PDB file of C-alpha atoms in Angstrom:
ATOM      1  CA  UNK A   1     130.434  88.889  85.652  1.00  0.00           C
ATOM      2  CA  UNK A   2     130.164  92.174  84.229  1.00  0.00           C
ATOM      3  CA  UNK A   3     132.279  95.021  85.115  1.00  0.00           C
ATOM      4  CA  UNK A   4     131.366  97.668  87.586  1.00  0.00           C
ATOM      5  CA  UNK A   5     129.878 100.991  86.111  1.00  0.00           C
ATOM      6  CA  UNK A   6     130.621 104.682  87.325  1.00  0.00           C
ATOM      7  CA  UNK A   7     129.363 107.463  85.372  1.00  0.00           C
ATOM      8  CA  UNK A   8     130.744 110.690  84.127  1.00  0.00           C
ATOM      9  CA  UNK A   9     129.382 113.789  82.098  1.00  0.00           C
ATOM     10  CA  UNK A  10     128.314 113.353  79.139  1.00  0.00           C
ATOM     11  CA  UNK A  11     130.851 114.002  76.390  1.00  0.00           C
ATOM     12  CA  UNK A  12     133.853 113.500  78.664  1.00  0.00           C
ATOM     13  CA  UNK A  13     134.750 110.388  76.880  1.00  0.00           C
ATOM     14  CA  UNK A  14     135.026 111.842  73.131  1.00  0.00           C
ATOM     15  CA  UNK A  15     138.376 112.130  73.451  1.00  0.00           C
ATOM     16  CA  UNK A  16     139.438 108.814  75.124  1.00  0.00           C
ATOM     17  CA  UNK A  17     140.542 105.953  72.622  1.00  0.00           C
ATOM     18  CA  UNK A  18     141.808 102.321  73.216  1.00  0.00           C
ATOM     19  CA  UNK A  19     145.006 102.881  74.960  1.00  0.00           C
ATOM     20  CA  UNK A  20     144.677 106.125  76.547  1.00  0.00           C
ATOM     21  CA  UNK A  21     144.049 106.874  80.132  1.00  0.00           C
ATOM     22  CA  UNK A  22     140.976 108.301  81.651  1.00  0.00           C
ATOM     23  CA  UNK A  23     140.822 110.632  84.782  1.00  0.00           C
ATOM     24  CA  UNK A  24     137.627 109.961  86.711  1.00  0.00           C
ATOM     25  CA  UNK A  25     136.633 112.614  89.655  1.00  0.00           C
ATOM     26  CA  UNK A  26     134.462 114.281  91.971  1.00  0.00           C
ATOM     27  CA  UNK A  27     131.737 111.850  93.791  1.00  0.00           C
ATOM     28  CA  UNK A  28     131.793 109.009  91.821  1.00  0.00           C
ATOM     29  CA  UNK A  29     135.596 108.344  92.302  1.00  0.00           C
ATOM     30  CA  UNK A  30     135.482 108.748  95.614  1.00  0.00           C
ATOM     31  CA  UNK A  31     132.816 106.003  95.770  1.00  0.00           C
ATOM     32  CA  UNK A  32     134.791 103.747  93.759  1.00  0.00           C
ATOM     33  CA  UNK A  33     138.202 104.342  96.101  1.00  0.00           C
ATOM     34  CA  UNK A  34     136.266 103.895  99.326  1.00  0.00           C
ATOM     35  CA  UNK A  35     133.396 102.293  99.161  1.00  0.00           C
ATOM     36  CA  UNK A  36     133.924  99.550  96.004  1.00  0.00           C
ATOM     37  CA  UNK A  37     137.656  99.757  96.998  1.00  0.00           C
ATOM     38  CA  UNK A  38     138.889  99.124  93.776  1.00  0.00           C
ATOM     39  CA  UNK A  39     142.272  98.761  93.011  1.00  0.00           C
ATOM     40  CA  UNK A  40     145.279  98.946  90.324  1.00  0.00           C
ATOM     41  CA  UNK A  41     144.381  95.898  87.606  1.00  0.00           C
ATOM     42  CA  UNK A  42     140.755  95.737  88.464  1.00  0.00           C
ATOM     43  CA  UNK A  43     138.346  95.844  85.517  1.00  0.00           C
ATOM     44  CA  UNK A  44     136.004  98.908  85.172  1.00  0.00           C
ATOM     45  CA  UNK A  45     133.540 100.561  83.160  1.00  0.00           C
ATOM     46  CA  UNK A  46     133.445 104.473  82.474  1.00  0.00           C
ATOM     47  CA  UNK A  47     129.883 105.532  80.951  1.00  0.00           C
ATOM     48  CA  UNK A  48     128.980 109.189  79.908  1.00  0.00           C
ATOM     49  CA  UNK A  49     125.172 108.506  80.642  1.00  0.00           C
ATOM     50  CA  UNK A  50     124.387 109.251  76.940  1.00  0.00           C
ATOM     51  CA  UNK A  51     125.148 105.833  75.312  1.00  0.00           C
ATOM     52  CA  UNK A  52     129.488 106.042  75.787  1.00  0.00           C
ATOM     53  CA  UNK A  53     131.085 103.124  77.366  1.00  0.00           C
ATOM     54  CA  UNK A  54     134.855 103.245  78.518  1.00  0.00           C
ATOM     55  CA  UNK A  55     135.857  99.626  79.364  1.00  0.00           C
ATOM     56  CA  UNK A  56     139.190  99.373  80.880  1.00  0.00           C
ATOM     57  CA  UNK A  57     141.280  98.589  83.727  1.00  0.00           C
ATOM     58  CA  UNK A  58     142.369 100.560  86.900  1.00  0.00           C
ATOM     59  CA  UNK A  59     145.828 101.905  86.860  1.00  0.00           C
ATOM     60  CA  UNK A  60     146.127 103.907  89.772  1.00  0.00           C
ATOM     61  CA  UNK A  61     143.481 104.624  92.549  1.00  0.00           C
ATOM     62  CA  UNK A  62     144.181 107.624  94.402  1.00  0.00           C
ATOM     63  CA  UNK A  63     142.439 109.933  96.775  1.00  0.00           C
ATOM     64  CA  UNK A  64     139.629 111.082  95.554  1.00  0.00           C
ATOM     65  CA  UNK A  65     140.783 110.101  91.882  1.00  0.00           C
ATOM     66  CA  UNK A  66     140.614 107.127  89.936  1.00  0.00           C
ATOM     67  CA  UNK A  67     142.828 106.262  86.542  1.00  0.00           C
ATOM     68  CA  UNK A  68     141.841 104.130  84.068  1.00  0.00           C
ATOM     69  CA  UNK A  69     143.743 102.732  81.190  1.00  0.00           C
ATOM     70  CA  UNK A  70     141.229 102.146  78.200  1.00  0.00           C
ATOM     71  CA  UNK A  71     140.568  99.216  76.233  1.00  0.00           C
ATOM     72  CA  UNK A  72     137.877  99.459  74.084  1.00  0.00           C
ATOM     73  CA  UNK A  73     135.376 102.517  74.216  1.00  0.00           C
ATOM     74  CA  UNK A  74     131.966 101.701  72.487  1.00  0.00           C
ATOM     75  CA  UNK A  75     128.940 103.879  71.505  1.00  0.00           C
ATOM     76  CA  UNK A  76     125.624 102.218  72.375  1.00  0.00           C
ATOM     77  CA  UNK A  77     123.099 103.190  70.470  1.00  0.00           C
ATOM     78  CA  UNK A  78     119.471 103.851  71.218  1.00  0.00           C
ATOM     79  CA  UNK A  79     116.778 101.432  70.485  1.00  0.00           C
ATOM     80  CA  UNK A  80     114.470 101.811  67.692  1.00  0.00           C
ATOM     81  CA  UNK A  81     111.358 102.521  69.463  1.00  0.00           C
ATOM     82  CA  UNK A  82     111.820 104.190  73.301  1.00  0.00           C
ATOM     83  CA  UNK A  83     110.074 103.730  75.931  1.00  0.00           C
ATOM     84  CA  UNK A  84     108.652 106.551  78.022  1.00  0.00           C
ATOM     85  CA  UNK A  85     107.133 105.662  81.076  1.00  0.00           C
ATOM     86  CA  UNK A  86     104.439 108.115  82.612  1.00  0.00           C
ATOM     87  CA  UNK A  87     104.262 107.388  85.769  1.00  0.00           C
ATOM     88  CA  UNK A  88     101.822 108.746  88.155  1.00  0.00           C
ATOM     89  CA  UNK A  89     102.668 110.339  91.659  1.00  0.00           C
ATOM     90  CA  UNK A  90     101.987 108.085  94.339  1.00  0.00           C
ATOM     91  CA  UNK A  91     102.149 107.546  97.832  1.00  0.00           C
ATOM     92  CA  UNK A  92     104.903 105.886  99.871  1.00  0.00           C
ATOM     93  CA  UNK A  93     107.404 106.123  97.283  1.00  0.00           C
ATOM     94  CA  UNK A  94     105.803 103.668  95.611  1.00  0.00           C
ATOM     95  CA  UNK A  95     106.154 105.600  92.424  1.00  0.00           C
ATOM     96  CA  UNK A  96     110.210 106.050  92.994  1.00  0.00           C
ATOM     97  CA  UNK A  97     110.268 102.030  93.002  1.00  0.00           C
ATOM     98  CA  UNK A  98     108.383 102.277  90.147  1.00  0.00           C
ATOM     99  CA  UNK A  99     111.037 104.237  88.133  1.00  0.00           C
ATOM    100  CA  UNK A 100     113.569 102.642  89.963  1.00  0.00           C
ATOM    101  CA  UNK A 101     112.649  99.392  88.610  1.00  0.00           C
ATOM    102  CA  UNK A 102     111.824 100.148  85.656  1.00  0.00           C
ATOM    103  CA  UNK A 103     114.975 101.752  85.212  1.00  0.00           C
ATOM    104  CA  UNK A 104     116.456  98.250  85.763  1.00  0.00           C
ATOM    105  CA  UNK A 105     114.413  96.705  83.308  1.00  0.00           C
ATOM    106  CA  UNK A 106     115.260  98.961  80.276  1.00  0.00           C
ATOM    107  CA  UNK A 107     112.876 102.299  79.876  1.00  0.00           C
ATOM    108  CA  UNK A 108     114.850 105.091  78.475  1.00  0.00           C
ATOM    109  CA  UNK A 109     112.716 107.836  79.733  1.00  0.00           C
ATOM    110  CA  UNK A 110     110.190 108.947  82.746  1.00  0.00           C
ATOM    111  CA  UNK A 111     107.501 111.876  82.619  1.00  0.00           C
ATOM    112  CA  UNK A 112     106.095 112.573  86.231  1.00  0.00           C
ATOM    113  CA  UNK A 113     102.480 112.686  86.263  1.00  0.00           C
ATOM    114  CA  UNK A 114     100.490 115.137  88.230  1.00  0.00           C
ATOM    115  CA  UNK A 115      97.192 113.074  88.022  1.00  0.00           C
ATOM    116  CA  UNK A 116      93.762 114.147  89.329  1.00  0.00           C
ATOM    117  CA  UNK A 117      93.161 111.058  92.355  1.00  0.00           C
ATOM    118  CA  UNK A 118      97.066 111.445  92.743  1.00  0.00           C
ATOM    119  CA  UNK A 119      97.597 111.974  96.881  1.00  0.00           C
ATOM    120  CA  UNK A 120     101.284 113.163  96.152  1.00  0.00           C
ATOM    121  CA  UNK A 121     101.786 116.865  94.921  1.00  0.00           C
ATOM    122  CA  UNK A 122     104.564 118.516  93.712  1.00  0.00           C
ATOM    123  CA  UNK A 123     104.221 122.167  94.704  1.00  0.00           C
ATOM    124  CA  UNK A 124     106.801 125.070  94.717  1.00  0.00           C
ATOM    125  CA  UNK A 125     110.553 123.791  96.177  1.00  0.00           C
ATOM    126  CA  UNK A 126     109.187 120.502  96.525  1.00  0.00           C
ATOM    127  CA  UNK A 127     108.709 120.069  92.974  1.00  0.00           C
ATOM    128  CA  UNK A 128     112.668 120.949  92.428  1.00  0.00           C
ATOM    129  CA  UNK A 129     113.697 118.327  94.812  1.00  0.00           C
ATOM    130  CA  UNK A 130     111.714 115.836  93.914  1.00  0.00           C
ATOM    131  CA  UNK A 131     112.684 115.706  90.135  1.00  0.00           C
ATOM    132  CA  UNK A 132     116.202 115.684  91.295  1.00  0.00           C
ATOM    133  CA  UNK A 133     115.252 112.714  93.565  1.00  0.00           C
ATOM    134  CA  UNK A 134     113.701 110.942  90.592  1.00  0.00           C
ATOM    135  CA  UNK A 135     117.085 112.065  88.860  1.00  0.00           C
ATOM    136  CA  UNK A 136     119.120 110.358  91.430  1.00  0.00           C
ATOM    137  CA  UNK A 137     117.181 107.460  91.630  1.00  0.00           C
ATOM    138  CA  UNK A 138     116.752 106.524  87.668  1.00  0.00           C
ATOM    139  CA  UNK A 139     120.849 107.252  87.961  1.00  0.00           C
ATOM    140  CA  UNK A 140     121.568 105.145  90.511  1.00  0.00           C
ATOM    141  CA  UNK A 141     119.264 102.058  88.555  1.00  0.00           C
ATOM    142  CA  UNK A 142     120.971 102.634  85.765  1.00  0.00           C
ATOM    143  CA  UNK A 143     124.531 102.511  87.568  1.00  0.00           C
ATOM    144  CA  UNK A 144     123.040  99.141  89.215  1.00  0.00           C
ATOM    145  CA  UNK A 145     122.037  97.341  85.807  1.00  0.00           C
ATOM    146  CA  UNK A 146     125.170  98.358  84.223  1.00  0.00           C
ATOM    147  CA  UNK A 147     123.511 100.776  81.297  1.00  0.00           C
ATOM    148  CA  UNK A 148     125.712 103.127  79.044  1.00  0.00           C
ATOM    149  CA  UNK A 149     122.109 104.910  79.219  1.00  0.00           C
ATOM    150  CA  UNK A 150     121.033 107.458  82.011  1.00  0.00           C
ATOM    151  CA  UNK A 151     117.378 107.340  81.474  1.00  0.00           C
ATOM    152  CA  UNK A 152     116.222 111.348  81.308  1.00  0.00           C
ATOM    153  CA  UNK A 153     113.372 112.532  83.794  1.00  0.00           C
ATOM    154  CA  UNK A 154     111.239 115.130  82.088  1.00  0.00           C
ATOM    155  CA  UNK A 155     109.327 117.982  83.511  1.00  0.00           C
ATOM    156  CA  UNK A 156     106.235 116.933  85.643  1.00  0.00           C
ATOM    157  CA  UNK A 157     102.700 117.136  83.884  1.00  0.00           C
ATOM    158  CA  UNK A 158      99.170 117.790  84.427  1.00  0.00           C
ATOM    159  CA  UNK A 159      96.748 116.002  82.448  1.00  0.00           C
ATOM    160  CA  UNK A 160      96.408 118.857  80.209  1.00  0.00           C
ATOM    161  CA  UNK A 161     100.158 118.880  79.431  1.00  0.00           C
ATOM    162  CA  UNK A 162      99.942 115.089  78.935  1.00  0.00           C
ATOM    163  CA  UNK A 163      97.200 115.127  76.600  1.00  0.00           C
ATOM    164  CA  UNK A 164      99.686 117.420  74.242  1.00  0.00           C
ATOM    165  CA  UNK A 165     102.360 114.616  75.147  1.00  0.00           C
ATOM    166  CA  UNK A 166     100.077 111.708  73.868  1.00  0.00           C
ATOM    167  CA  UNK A 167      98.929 113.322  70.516  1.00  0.00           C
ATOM    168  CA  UNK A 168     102.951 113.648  70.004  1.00  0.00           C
ATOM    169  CA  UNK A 169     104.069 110.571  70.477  1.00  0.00           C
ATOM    170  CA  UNK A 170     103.978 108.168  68.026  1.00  0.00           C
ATOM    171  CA  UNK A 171     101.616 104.878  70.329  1.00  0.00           C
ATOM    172  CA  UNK A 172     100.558 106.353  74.088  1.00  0.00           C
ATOM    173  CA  UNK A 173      98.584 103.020  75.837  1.00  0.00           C
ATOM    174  CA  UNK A 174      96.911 103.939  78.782  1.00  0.00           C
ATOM    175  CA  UNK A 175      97.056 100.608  81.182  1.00  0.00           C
ATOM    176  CA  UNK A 176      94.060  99.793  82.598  1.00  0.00           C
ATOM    177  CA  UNK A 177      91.760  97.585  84.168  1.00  0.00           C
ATOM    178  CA  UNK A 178      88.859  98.102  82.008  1.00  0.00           C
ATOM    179  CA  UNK A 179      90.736  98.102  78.611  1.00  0.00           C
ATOM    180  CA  UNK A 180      89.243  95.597  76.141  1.00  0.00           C
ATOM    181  CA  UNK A 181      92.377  94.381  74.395  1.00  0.00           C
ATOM    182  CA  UNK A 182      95.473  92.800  76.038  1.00  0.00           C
ATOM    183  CA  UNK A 183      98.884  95.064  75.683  1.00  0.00           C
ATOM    184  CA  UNK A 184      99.985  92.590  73.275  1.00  0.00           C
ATOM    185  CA  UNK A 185      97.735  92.828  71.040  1.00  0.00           C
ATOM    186  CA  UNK A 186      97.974  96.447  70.962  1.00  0.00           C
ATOM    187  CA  UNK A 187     101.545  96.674  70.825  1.00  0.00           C
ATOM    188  CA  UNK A 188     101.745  93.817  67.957  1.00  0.00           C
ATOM    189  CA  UNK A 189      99.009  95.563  66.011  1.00  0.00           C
ATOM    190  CA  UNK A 190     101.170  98.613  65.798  1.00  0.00           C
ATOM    191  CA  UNK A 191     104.175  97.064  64.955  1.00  0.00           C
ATOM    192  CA  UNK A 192     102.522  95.535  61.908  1.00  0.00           C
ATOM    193  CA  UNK A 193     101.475  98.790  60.694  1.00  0.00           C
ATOM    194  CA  UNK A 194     104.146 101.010  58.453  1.00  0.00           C
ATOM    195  CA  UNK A 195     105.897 104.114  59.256  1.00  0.00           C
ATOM    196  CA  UNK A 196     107.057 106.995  57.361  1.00  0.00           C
ATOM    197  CA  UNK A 197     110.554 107.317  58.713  1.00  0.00           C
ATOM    198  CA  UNK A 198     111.954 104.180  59.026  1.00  0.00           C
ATOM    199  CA  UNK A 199     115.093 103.930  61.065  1.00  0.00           C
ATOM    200  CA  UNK A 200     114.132 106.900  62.696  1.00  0.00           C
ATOM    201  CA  UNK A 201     113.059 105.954  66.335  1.00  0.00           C
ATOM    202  CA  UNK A 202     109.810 105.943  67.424  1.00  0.00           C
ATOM    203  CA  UNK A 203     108.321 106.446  70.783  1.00  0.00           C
ATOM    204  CA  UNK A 204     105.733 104.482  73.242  1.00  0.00           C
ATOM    205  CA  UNK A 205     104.362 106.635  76.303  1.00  0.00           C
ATOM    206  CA  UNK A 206     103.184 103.738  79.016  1.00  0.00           C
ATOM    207  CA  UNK A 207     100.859 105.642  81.035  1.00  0.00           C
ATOM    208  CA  UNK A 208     100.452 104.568  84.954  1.00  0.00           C
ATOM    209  CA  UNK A 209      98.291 105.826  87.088  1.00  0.00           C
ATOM    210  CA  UNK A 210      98.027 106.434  90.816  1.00  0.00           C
ATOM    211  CA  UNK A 211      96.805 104.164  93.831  1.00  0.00           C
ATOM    212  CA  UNK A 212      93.285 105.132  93.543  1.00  0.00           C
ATOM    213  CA  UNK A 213      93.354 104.794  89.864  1.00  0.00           C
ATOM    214  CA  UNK A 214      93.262 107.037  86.336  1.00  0.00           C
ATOM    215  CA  UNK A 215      89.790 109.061  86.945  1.00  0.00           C
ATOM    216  CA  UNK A 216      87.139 108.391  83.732  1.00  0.00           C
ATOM    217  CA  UNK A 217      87.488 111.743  82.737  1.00  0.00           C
ATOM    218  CA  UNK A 218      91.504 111.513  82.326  1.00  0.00           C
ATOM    219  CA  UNK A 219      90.801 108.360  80.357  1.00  0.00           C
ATOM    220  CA  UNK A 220      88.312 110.175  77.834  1.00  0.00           C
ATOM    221  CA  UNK A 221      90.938 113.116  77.806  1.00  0.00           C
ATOM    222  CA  UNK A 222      93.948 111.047  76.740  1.00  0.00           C
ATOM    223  CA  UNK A 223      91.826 108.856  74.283  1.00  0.00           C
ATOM    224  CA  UNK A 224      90.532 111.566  72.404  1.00  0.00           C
ATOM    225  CA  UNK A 225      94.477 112.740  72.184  1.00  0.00           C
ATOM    226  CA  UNK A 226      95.173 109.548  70.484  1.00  0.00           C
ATOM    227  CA  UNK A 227      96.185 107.280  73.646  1.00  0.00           C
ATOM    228  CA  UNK A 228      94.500 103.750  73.396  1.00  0.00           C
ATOM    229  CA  UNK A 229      93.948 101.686  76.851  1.00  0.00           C
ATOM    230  CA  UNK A 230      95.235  97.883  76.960  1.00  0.00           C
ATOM    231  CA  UNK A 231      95.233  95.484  79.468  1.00  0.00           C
ATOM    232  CA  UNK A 232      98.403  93.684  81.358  1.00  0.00           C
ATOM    233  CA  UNK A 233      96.325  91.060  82.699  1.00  0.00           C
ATOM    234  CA  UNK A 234      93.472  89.622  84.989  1.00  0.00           C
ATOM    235  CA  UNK A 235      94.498  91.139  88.116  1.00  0.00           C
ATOM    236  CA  UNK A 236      94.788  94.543  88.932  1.00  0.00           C
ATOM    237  CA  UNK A 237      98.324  95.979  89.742  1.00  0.00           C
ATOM    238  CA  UNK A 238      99.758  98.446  91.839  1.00  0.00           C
ATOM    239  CA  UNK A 239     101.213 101.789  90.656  1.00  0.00           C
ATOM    240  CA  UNK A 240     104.601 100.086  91.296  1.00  0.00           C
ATOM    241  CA  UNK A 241     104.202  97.489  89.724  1.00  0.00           C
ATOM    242  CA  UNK A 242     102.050  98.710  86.640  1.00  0.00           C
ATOM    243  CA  UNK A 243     105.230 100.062  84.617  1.00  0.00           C
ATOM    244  CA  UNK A 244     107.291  97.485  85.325  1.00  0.00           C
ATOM    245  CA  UNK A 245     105.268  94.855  84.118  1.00  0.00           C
ATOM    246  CA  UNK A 246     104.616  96.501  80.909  1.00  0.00           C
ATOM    247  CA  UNK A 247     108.060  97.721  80.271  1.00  0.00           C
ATOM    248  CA  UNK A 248     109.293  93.418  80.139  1.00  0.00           C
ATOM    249  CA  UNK A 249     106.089  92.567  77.955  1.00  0.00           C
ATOM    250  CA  UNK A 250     106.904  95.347  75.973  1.00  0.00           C
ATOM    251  CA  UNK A 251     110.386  95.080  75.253  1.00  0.00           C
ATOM    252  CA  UNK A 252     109.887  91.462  74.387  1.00  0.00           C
ATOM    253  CA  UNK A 253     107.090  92.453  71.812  1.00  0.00           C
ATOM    254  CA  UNK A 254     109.083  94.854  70.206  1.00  0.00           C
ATOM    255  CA  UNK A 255     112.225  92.751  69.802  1.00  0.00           C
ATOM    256  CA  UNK A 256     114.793  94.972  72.148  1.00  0.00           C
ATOM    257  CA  UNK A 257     116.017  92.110  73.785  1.00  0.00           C
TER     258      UNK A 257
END
């Protein structure tokens, strides 16, 4: 069984080698004294959130404190091509299990999407609080599956600003119903063809949209950006399920797992 993970800030760990003792404080200590009650001898893992991995074992577990003697401390790289998923705002959270799943499952990044049929609207302090619930919840997915990786929330969009996004990225796939070719096919079509920079990474927007659905005129917007549409598969998904689902068929395609 893998080790349990606690984060830190990133760039704590620079200093730490094999051998040397780690300090961890503040809130995620405390949950690792209290709730995980972990004790002196126990295995651990110490991430940064920006690819650092501390593994090592607890020497001392103290109030509010917990000490870690090092063992090995590794730098996880990221993938060649990242995944960014643009994920609609939706109703009943549904778009939080979205990210929250596809957390799990391996995306490295999330844009919030202000789309046109969204019901959901991020407005004034509400907007504040809700990225730092999507924050919160990408961090605590990422604690769950283990990941050296804090996936990064950008700012919230319009379709406007997302049409800029899509003719930036290097393949944005809009998933939808009506799409003529299967995600597969698009994604192994691009993998086939060659790129400038190679072994610089490259990055896939997967665009979701709301409960009621990406309006015709987003579609035309984002296509003539440079997005493409693709299909996941004969039955329509939910918002919450939409990423997820192309995040697995995606990573396999693209050979990060």
């Amino acid at each position: 069984m893998s080790n349990p993970v606690f984060f830190t800030d990133a760039g704590s760990l620079g200093q730490v080698i094999p051998g040397s003792t780690f300090v961890l404080e503040g809130p995620e200590a405390r949950h690792a004294v209290t709730v995980k009650r972990l004790s002196a001898g126990e295995p651990v893992d110490i991430a940064d959130g920006a690819g650092v991995r501390l593994i090592g074992t607890v020497v001392d577990a103290g109030s509010g404190t917990l000490t870690v003697m090092a063992s090995d401390v590794l730098l996880e790289h990221q993938p060649d091509v990242r995944m960014v998923l643009v994920q609609a705002l939706a109703k009943g959270d549904r778009d939080e299990l979205a990210i929250e799943t596809a957390t799990e499952l391996g995306i490295d990044a999330v844009i919030p999407w202000q789309s046109e049929r969204a019901i959901v609207r991020w407005k004034g302090e509400r907007s504040a609080k809700a990225h730092a619930k999507w924050q919160s919840v990408v961090t605590a997915a990422a604690k769950q599956a283990r990941r050296a990786w804090i996936p990064e929330v950008r700012s919230i969009v319009d379709t406007a600003a997302l049409a800029k996004a899509v003719a930036g990225a290097d393949l944005a796939i809009i998933l939808h119903e009506d799409a003529k070719n299967p995600l597969r096919t698009v994604l192994e079509g691009w993998e086939a063809l060659p790129y400038a920079a190679a072994g610089t990474p490259r990055e896939v927007l997967l665009i979701v949209g709301p409960e009621g659905g990406i309006s015709p005129r987003e579609v035309t917007r984002l296509s003539d950006a440079g997005a493409v549409t693709a299909l996941l598969g004969h039955h329509v998904l939910r918002s919450s399920t939409a990423g997820p689902a192309a995040v697995v068929l995606a990573s396999d395609i693209l050979g990060r797992w």
